[in-house]
Short mmCIF file of C-alpha atoms in Angstrom, two decimals:
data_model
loop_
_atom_site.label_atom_id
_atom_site.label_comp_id
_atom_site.label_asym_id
_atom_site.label_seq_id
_atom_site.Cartn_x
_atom_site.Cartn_y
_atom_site.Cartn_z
CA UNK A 701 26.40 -1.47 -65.10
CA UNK A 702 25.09 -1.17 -61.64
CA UNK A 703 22.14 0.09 -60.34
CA UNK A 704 23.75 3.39 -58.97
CA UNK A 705 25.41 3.96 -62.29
CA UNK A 706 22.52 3.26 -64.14
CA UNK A 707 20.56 5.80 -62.29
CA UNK A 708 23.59 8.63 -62.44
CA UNK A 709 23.50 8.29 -66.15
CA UNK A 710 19.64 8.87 -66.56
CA UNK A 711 19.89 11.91 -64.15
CA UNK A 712 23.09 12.95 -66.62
CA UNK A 713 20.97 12.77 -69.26
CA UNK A 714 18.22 14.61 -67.84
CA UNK A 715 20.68 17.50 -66.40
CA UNK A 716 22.56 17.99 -69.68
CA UNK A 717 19.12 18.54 -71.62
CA UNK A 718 18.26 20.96 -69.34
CA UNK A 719 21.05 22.73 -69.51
CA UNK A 720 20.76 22.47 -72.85
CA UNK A 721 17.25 24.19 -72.88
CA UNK A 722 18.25 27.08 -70.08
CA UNK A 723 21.06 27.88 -72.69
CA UNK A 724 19.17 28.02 -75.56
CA UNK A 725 16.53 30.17 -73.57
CA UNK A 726 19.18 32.47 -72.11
CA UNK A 727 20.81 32.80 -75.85
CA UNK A 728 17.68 33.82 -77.71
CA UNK A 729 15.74 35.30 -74.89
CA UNK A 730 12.55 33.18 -75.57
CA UNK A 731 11.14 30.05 -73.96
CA UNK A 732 12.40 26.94 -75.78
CA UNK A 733 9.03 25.69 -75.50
CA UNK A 734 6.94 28.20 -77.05
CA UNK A 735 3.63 25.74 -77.62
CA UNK A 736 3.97 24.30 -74.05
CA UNK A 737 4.16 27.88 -72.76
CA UNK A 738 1.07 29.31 -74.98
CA UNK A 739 -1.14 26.42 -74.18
CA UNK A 740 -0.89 25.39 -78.04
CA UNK A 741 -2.35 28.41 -78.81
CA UNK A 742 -0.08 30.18 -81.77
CA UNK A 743 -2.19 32.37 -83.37
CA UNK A 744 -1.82 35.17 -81.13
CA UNK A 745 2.00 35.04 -81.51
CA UNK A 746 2.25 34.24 -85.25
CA UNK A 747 0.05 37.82 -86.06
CA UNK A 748 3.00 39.61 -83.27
CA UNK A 749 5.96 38.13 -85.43
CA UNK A 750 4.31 38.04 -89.27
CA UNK A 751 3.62 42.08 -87.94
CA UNK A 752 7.18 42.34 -86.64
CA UNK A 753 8.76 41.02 -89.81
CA UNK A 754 6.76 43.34 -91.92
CA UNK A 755 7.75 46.58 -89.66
CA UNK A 756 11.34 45.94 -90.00
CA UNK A 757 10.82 45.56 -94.16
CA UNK A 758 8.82 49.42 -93.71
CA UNK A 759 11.81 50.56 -91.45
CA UNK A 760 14.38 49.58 -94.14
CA UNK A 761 12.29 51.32 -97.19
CA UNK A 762 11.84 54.05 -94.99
CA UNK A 763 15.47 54.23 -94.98
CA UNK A 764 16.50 54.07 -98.24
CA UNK A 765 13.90 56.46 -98.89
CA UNK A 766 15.19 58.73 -96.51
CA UNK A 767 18.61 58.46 -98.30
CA UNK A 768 17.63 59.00 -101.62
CA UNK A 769 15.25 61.92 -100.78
CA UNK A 770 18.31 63.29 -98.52
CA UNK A 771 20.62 63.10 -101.96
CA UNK A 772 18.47 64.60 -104.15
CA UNK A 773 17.74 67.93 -101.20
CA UNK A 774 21.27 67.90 -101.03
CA UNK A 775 21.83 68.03 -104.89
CA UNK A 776 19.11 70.61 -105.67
CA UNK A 777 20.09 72.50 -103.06
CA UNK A 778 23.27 73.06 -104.68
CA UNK A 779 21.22 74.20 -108.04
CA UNK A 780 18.92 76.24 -106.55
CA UNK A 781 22.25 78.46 -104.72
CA UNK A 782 23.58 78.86 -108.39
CA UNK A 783 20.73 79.50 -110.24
CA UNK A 784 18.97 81.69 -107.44
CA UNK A 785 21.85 84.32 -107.53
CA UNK A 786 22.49 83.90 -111.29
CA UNK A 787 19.29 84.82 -112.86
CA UNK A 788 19.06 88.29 -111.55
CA UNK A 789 22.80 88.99 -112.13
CA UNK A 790 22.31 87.73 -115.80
CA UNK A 791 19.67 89.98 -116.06
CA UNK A 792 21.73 93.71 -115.09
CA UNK A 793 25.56 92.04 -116.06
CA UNK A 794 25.05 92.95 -119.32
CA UNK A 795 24.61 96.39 -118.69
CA UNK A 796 27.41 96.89 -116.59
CA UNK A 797 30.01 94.40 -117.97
CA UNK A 798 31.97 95.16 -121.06
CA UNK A 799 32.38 92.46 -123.97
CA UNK A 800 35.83 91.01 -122.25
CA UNK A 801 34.29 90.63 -118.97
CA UNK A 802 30.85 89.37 -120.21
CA UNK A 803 32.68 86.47 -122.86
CA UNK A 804 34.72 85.77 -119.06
CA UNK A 805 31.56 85.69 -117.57
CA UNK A 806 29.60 83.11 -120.13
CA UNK A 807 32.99 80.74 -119.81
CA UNK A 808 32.43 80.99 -115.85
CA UNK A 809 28.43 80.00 -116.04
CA UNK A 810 29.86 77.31 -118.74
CA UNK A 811 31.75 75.30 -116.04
CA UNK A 812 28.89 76.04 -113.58
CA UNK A 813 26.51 74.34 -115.99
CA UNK A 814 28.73 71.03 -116.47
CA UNK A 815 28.80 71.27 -112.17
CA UNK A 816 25.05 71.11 -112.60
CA UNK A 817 24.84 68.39 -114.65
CA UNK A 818 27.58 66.13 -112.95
CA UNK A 819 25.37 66.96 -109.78
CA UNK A 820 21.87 65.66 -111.78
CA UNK A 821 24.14 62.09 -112.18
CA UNK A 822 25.01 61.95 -108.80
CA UNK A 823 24.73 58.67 -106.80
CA UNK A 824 23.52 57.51 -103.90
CA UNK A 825 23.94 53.73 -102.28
CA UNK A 826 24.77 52.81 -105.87
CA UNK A 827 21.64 54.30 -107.75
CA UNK A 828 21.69 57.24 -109.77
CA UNK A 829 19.35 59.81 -108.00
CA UNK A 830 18.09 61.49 -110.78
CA UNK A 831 17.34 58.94 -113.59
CA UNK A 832 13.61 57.96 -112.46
CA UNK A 833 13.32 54.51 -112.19
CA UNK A 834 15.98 53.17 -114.52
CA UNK A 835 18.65 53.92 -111.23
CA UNK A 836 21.24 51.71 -112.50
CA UNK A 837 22.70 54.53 -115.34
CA UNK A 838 23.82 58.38 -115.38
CA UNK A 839 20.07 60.44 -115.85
CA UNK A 840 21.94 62.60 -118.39
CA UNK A 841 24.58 62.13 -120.74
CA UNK A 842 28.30 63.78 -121.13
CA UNK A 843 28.57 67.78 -121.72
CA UNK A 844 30.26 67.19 -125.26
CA UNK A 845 26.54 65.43 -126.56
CA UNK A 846 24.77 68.12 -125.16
CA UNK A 847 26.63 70.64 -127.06
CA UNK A 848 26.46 68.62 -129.94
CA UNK A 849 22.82 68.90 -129.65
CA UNK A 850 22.53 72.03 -128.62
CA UNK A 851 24.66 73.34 -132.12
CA UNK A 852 21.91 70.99 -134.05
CA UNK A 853 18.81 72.19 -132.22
CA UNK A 854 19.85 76.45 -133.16
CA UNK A 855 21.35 76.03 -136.38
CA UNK A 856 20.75 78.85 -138.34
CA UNK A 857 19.22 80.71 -135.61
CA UNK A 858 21.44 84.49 -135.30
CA UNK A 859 19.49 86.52 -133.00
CA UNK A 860 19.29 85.82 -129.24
CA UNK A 861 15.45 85.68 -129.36
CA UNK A 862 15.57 83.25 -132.17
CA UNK A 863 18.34 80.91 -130.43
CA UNK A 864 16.77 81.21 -126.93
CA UNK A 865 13.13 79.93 -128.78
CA UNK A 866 14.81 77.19 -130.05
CA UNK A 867 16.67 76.10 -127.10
CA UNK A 868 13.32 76.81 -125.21
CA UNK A 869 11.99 74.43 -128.13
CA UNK A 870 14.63 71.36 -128.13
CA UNK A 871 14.34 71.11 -124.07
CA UNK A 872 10.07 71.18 -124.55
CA UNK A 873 10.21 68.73 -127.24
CA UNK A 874 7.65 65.74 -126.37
CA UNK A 875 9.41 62.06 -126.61
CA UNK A 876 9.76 60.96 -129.72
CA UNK A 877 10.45 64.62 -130.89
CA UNK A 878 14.19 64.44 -130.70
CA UNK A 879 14.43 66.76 -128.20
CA UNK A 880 16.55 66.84 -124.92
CA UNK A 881 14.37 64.01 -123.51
CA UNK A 882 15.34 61.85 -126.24
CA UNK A 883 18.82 62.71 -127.37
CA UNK A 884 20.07 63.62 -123.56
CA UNK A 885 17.98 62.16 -120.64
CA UNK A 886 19.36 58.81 -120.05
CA UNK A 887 16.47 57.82 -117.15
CA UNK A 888 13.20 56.92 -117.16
CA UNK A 889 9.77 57.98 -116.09
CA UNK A 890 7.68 55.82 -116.96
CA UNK A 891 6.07 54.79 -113.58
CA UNK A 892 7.96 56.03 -110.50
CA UNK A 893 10.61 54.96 -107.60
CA UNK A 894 7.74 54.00 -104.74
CA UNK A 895 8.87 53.32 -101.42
CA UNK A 896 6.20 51.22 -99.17
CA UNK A 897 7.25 53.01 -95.97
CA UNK A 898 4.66 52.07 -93.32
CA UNK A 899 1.20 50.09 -93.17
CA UNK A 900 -0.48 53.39 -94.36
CA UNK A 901 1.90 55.19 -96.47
CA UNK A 902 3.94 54.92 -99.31
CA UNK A 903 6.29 57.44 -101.27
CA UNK A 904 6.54 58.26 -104.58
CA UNK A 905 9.13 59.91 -106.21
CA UNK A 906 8.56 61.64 -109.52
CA UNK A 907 11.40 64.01 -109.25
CA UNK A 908 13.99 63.74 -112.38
CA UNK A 909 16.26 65.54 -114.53
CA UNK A 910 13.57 65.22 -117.07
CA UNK A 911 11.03 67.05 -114.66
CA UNK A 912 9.46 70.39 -116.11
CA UNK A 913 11.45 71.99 -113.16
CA UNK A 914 15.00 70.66 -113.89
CA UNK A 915 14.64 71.01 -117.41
CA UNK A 916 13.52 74.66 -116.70
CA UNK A 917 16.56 75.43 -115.07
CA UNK A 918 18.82 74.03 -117.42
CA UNK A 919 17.71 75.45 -120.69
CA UNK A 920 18.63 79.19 -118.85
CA UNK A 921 22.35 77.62 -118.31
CA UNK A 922 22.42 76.21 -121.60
CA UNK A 923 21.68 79.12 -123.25
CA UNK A 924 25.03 81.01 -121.62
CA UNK A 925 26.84 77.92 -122.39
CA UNK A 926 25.64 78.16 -126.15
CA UNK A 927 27.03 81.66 -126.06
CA UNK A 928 30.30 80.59 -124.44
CA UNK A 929 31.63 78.09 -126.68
CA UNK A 930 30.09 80.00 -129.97
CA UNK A 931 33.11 82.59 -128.50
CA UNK A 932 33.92 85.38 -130.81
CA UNK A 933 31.83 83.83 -133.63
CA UNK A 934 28.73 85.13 -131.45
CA UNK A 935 28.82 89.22 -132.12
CA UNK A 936 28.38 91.75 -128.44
CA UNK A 937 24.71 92.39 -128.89
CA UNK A 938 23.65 89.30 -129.27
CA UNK A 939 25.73 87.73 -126.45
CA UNK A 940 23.99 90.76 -124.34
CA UNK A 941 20.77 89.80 -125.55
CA UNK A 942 21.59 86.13 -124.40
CA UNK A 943 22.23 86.99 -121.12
CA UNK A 944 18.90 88.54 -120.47
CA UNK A 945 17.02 85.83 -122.08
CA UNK A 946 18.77 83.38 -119.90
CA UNK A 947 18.14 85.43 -116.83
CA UNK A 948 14.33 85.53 -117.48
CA UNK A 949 14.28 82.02 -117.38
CA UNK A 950 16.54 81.29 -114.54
CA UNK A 951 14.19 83.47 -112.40
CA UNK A 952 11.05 81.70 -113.30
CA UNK A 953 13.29 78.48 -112.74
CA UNK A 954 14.25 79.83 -109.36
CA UNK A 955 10.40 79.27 -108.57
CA UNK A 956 10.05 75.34 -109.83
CA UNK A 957 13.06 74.93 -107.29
CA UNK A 958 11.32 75.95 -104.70
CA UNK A 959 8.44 74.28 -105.40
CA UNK A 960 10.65 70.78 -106.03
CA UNK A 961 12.71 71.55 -102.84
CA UNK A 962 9.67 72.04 -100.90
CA UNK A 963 8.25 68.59 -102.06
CA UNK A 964 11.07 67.05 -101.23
CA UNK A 965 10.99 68.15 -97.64
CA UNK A 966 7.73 67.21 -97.24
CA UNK A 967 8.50 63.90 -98.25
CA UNK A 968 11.19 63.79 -95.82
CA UNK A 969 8.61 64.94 -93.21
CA UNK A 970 6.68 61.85 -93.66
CA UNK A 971 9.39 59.43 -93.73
CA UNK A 972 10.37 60.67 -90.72
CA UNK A 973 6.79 60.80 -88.91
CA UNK A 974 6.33 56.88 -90.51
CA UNK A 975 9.56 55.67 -89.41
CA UNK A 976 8.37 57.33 -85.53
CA UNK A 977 5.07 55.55 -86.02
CA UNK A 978 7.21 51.81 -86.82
CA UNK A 979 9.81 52.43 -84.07
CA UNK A 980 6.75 52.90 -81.70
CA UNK A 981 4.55 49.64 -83.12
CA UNK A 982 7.48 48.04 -83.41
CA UNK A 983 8.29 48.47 -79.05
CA UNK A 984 4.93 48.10 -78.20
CA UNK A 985 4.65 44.67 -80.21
CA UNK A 986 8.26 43.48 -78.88
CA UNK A 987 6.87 43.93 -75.26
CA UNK A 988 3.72 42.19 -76.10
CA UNK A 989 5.87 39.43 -77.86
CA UNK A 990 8.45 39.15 -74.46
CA UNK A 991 5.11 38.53 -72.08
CA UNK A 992 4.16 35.78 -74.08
CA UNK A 993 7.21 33.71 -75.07
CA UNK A 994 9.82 35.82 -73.09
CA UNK A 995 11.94 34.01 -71.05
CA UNK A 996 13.21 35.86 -67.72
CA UNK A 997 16.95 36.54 -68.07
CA UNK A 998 17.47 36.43 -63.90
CA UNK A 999 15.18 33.29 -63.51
CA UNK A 1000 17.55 31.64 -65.95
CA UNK A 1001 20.32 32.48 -64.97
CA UNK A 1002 19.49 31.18 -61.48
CA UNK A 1003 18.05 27.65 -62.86
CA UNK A 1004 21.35 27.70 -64.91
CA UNK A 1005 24.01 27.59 -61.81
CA UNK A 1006 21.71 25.43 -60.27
CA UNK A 1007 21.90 22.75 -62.66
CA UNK A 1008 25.54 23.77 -63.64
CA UNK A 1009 25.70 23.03 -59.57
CA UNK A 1010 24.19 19.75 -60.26
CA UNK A 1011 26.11 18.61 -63.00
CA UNK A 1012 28.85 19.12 -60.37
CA UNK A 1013 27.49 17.24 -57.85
CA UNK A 1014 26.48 14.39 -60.18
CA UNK A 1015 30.17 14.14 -61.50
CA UNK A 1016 31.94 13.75 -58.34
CA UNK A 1017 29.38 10.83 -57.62
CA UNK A 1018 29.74 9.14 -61.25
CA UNK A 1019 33.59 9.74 -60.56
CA UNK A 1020 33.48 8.06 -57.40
CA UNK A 1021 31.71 5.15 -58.58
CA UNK A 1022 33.26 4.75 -62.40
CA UNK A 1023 36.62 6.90 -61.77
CA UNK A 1024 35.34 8.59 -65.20
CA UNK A 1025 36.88 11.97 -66.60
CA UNK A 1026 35.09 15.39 -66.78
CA UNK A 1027 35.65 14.84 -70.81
CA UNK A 1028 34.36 11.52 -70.82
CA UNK A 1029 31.23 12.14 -68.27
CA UNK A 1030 30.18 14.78 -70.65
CA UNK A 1031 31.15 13.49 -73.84
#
């Protein structure tokens, strides 16, 4: 190899790794170099990234808590409609109603009460929103079990006072009692479904179909459904009787609702005011990160059609001394 060759392969070999390096740099937006351009000092950069990483982990909790939370608004909200205009109608129907249209009436509030609890196993991103922390299963089992249980819980029982007490009774019953937290809720609460949503903040939801509230609000529909499949076997007074008991409790339910709903929304509020908070670190550390590694987008894109102009120049000499190919030249 000549002397001329010799020295149009070493400035190849120096063009093609910087090209090389302006590519990568224009690619990934930093400097390829990142010690060289620091001064070997890291630590500054390592506490921007390690924070970076740990922002976009918040972001993503803060999402699927804002999902979840979303789901279960969304399904209560659906409760709260029936059982807000249901407790005071249950409460003057059956004074206005005769037995045909009352028995109609029960059957109607029957299918409303397997809606509600098809909406207390209702999903979101795969987990069940309702079941505490055991997400992966329905928080309450099928209708048919639940009536089963129900028939168990008021046996013997033949006035409306004594059945609502002991459907008021079977939904109180501590664990361990038998009771609908035993024989019907499917979840778990023992602990809670915590979302770590920012540095500062973390959220905690308790909410279930086991929860005081929930349970509140379906003991009043049970007590209607009760009625409606006992059918003619239950006698006119006592189905009137029913009705009022049911609507007593549906109204104080109507408050728990509330009181669940408005949790929920405050929840929401903070997810969203943490998620703000991230977004806004988040920028302000992604500028901070570009000053110090960042490489600039028009400065290499100039330095790469320079050397791309090089490369050219370089081949036309190596052709003219080796008569080489383009494929070989840069092989």
């Amino acid at each position: 190899m000549n002397p001329s060759q010799d020295l149009c392969n070493r400035a190849q070999q120096g063009l093609k790794a910087r090209l090389d390096r302006l590519t990568q740099e224009m690619m990934t937006g930093d400097k390829s170099d990142i010690p060289k351009t620091l001064g070997g000092d890291l630590s500054g950069i390592s506490h921007i990234e390690s924070r970076l990483k740990l922002l976009t982990t918040f972001q993503q909790n803060a999402s699927e808590a804002q999902t979840r939370l979303a789901g279960m608004q969304a399904a209560l909200g659906q409760i709260h409609d029936v059982v807000d205009d249901l407790g005071p109608r249950l409460l003057t129907e059956p004074n206005i109603l005769d037995e045909h249209d009352l028995r109609a009436r029960a059957d109607s509030i029957n299918r409303d009460f397997q809606s509600m609890l098809a909406t207390l196993n209702t999903t979101s991103a795969g987990q069940h929103l309702f079941a505490g922390n055991r997400t992966d299963g329905p928080a309450l089992t099928g209708f048919e079990t639940i009536l089963a249980e129900l028939n168990t819980a008021v046996s013997g029982a033949t006035t409306a006072a004594a059945i609502a007490n002991r459907i008021d009774a079977w939904f109180a019953a501590p664990q361990g009692a038998g009771g609908f937290s035993d024989t019907v809720y499917r979840g778990s609460d023992n602990g809670s479904t915590r979302f770590l949503i920012s540095p500062d903040h973390r959220i905690d939801s308790n909410l279930s179909a086991n929860s005081v509230e929930l349970r509140d609000t379906l003991k009043g529909m049970a007590m209607i459904a009760y009625a409606s499949e006992a059918g003619p076997a239950m006698d006119a007074k006592t189905l009137r009787d029913l009705f009022s008991e049911a609507g007593v409790r549906l109204a104080k339910a109507t408050i728990g609702l509330t009181a669940a709903r408005a949790d929920l929304g405050q929840q929401q509020a903070a997810v969203t005011q943490a998620q703000a908070r991230n977004s806004a670190e988040t920028t302000t550390l992604s500028i901070a990160r570009t000053n110090m590694i960042g490489a600039d987008p028009a400065e290499t894109a100039t330095a790469l059609e320079e050397t791309e102009a090089k490369i050219q120049s370089l081949y036309a000499i190596t052709v003219r001394l080796s008569r080489l190919s383009l494929a070989d030249y840069l092989s």
